[in-house]
CSV table of C-alpha atoms in Angstrom, one decimal:
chain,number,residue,atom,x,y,z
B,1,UNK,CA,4.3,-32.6,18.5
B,2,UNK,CA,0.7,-31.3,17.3
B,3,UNK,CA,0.9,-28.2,14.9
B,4,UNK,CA,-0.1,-25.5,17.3
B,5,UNK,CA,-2.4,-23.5,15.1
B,6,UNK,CA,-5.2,-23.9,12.9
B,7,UNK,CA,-5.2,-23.7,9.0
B,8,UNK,CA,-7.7,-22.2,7.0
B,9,UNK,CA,-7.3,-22.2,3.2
B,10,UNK,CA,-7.3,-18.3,1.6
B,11,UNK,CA,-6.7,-19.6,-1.5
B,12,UNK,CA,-9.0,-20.1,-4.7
B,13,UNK,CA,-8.5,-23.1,-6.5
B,14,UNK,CA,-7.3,-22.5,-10.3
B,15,UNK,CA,-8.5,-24.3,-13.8
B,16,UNK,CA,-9.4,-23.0,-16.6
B,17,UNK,CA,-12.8,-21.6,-15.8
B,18,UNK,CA,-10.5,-19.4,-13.1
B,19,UNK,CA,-12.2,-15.7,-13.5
B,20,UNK,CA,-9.1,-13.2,-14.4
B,21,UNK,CA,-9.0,-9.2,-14.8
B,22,UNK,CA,-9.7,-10.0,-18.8
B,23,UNK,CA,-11.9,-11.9,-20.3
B,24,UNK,CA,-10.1,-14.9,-21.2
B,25,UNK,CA,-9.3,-16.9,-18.2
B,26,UNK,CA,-5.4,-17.3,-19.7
B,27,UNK,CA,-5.0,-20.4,-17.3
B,28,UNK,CA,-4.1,-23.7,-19.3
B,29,UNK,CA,-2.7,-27.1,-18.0
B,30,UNK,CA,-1.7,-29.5,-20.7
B,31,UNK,CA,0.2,-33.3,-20.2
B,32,UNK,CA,3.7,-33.7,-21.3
B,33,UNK,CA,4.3,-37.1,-20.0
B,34,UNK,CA,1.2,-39.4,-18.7
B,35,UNK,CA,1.6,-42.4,-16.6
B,36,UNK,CA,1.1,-44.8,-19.6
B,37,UNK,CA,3.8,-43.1,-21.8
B,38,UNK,CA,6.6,-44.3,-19.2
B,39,UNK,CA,8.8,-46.5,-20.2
B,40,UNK,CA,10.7,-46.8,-16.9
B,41,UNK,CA,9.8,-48.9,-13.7
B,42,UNK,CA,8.7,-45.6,-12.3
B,43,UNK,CA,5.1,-44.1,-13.7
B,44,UNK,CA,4.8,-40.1,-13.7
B,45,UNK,CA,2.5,-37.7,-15.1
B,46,UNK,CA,4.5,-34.8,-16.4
B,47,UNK,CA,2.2,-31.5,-16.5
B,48,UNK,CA,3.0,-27.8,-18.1
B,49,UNK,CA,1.3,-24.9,-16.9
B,50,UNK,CA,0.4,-21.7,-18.9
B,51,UNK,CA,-1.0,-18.4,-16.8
B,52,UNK,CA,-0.9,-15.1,-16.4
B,53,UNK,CA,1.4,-14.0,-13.0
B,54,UNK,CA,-1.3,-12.0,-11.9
B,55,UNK,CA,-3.8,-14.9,-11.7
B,56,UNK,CA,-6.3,-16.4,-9.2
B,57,UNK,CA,-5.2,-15.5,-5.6
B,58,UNK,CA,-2.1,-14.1,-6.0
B,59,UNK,CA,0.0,-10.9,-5.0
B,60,UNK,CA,1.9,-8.0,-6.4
B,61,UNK,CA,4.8,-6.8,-5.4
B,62,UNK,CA,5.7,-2.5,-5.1
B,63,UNK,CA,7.6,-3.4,-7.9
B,64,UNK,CA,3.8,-3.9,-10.1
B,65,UNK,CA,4.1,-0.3,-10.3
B,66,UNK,CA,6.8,1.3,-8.7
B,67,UNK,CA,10.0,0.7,-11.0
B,68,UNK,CA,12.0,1.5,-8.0
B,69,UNK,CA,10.1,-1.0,-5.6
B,70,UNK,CA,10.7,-4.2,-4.3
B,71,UNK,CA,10.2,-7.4,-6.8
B,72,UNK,CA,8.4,-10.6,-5.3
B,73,UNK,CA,11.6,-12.2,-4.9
B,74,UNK,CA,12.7,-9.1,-2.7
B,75,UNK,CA,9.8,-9.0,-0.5
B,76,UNK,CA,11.3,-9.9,3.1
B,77,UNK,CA,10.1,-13.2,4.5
B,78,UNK,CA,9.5,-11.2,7.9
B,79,UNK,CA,6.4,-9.2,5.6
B,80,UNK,CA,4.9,-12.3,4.7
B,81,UNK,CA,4.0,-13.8,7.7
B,82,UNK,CA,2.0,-11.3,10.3
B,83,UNK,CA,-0.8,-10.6,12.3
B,84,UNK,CA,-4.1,-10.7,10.2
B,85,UNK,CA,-6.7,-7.9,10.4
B,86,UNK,CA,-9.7,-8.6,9.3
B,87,UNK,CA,-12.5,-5.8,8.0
B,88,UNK,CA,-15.9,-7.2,7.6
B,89,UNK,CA,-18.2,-4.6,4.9
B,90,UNK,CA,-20.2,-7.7,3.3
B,91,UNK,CA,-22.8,-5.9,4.8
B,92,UNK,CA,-23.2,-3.2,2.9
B,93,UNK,CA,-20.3,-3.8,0.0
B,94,UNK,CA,-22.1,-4.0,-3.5
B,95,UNK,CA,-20.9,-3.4,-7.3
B,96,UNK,CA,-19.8,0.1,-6.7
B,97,UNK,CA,-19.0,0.3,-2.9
B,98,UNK,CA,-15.8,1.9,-1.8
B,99,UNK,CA,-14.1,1.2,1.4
B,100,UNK,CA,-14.1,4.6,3.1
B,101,UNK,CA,-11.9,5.9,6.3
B,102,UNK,CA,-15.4,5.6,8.6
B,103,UNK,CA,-15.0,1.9,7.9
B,104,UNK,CA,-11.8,2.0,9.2
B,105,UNK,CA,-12.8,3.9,12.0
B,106,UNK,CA,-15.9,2.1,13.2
B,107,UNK,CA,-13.6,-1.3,13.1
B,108,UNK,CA,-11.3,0.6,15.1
B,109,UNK,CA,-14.0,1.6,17.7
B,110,UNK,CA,-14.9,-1.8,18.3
B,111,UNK,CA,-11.4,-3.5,18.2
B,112,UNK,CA,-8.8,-1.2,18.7
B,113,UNK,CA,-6.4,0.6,16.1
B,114,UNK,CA,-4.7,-1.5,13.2
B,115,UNK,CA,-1.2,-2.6,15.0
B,116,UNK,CA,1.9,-2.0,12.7
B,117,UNK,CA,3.3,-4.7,10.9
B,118,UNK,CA,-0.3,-5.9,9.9
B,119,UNK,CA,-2.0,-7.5,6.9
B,120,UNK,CA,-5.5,-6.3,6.5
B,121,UNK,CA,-8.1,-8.4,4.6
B,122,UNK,CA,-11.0,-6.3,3.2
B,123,UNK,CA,-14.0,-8.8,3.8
B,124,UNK,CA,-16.7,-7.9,1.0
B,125,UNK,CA,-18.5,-10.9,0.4
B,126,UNK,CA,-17.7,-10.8,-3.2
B,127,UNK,CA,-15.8,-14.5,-3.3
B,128,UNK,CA,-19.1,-15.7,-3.5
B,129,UNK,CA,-19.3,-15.7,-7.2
B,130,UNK,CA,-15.8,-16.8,-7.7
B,131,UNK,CA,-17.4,-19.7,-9.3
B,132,UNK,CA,-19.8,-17.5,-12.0
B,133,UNK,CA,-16.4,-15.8,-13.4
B,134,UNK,CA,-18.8,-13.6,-15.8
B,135,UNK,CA,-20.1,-12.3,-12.6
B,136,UNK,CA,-17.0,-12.1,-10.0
B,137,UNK,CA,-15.2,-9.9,-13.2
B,138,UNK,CA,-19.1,-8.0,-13.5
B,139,UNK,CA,-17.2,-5.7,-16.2
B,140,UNK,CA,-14.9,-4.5,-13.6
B,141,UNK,CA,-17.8,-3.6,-11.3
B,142,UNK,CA,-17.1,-4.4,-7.9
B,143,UNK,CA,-16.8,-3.9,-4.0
B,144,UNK,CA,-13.2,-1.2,-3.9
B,145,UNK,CA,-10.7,0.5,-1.6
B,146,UNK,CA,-11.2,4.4,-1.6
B,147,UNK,CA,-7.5,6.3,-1.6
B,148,UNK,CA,-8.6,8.0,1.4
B,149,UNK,CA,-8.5,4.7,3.6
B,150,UNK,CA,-5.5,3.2,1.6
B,151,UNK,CA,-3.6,6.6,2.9
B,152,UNK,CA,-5.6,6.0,6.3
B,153,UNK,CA,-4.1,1.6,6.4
B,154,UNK,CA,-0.5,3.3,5.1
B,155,UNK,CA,-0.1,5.8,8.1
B,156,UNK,CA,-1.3,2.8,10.2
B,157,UNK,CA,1.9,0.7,9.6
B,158,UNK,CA,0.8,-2.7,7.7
B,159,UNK,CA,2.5,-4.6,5.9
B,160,UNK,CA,0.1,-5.7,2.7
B,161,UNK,CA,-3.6,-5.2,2.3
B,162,UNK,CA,-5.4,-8.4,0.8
B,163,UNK,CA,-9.1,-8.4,-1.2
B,164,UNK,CA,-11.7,-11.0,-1.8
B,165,UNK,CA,-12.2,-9.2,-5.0
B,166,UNK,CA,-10.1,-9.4,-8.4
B,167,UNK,CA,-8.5,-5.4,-7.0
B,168,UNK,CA,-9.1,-2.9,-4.2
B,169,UNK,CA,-9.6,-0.5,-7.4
B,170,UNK,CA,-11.7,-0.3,-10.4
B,171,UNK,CA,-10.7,-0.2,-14.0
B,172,UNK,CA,-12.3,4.1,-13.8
B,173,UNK,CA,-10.4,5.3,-11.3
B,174,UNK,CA,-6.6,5.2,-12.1
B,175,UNK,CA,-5.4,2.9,-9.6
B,176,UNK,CA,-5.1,4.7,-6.9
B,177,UNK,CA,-4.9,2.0,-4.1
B,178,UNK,CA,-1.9,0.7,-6.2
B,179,UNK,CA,-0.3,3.2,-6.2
B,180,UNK,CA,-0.3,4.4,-2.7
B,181,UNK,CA,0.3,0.8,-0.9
B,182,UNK,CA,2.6,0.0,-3.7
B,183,UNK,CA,4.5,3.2,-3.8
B,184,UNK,CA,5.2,3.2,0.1
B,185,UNK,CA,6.1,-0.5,0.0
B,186,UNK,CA,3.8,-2.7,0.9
B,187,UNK,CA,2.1,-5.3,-1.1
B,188,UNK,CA,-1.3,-6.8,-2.3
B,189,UNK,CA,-3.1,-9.8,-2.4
B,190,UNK,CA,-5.9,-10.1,-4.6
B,191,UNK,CA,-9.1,-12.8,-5.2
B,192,UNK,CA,-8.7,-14.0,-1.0
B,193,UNK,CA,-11.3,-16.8,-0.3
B,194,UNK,CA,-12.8,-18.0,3.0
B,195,UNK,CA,-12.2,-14.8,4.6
B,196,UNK,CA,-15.0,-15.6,6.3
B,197,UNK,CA,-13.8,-18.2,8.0
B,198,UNK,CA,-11.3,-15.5,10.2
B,199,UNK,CA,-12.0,-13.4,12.9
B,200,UNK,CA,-11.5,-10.0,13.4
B,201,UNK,CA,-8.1,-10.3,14.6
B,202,UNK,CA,-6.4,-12.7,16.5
B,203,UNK,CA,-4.9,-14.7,13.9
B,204,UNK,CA,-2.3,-14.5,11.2
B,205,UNK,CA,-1.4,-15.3,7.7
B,206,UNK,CA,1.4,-17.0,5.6
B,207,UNK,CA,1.6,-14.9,2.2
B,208,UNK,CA,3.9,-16.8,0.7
B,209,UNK,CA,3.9,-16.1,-3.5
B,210,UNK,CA,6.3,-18.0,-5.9
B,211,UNK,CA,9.7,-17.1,-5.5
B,212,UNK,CA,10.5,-15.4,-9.1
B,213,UNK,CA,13.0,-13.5,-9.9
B,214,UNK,CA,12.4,-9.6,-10.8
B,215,UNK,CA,8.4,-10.5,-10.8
B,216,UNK,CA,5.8,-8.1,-10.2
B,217,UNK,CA,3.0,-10.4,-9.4
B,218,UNK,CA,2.9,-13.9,-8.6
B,219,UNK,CA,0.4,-16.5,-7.6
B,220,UNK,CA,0.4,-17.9,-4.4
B,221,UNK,CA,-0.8,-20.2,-1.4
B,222,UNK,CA,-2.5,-17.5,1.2
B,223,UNK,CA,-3.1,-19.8,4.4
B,224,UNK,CA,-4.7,-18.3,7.5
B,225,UNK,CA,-4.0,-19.5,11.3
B,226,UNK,CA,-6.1,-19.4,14.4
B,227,UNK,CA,-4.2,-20.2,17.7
C-alpha cells in the first residue's frame, strides 16, 4: 500500500555551524567508536552528541515557562499531529516586523477563520539565511509575533504556533508570545524550514520532539503532509 500523503521536510539540518539564540552554536558531535576500532565481526561507528535542548528546529513545551505547564514528555500525542495553517508575511516581514491581528485577519478573509485544534506556521521568509548563522541570529533582530495576535491565535483554538525564525519574540520585549501561548497550553516550534513548500491550509504536520522526561524544550523532526 502507497503512503497516502506527501512529505515535506520542516526541519533544518544540525552541525556545528547550526545558528542558535547565543553566539556559540553549542552543537558538537564527536566519535566514540569508529568502524576501524572494532574488534568484533560487526563494524559500527559510535557517535556522542553535545547541544543545547533548545537547538535548531525544535519546540518548547508550556512547561519553558510556566512551572505549572505541561513538560515535552506530557504533551498529548493528539496535539502533535494536526491540521497545518499556514501565514504567508515574507512579503513584507523584515528585521523588526511584528505579526499584527490585520495579518490574521486578512488571512482569514481570504481562507476562512483558523479551525481549533490547529498548528499555525508564521511564514516570514527568514529561513533563508539559516545558512549565514551571523545573519539568521542578526543580534536578535528579526521578523516577530505581536501579543496582540498571539491573544488573537489563543482565542482561535490551536494547538502550537511554529516560526521560521529562531522566536516569535525578540530579546526587547519580555517574551510576551511565550508567555501567552505557553501559559494557556499550547506549544512552539521554532527555526521551521521549507515552509514554503506548504499551502495555505490543507495539509498537516507531525510535531514530534524527543521524548524527555520533565524537558522544556527539545529538538525535533517537524515533517509536513500534503494529501
Amino acid at each position: 500500500m502507497k503512503f497516502p500523503y506527501h512529505l515535506i521536510e520542516l526541519t533544518h539540518t544540525l552541525d556545528e555551524t547550526s545558528p542558535s539564540w547565543e553566539e556559540n552554536c553549542g552543537f558538537s558531535s564527536s566519535l566514540i567508536l569508529d568502524y576501524a576500532d572494532c574488534t568484533s565481526e560487526a563494524s559500527f561507528r559510535v557517535q556522542h552528541l553535545t547541544m543545547p535542548a533548545g537547538m535548531g528546529t525544535h519546540m518548547d513545551a508550556p512547561s519553558h515557562c510556566c512551572p505549572d505547564g505541561l513538560s515535552i514528555d506530557q504533551i498529548p500525542l493528539d496535539k502533535l499531529a494536526a491540521p497545518c495553517v499556514v501565514i504567508d508575511v515574507s512579503q513584507k516581514a523584515h528585521e523588526l516586523y511584528s505579526v499584527t491581528p490585520q495579518d490574521i485577519a486578512d488571512f482569514e478573509k481570504k481562507h476562512g477563520l483558523i479551525q481549533p485544534n490547529s498548528f499555525v506556521i508564521i511564514k516570514t521568509g527568514w529561513s533563508r539565511f539559516w545558512d549565514n548563522p551571523f545573519q539568521y541570529r542578526n543580534n536578535h533582530n528579526f521578523p516577530s509575533v505581536s501579543a496582540e495576535t498571539a491573544t488573537l491565535l489563543v482565542s482561535r483554538g490551536i494547538v502550537g504556533l511554529g516560526i521560521d525564525t529562531l522566536s516569535p519574540d525578540r530579546l526587547d520585549d519580555g517574551y510576551p508570545v511565550h508567555r501567552i501561548l505557553l501559559n494557556s497550553g499550547r506549544y512552539i516550534v521554532e527555526n521551521i524550514a521549507n515552509s514554503e513548500q506548504l499551502p495555505p491550509t490543507g495539509s498537516f504536520v507531525m510535531a514530534f520532539p524527543l521524548k524527555i522526561k520533565q524537558a522544556t524544550e527539545a529538538p525535533m523532526r517537524l515533517i509536513g503532509l500534503l494529501p
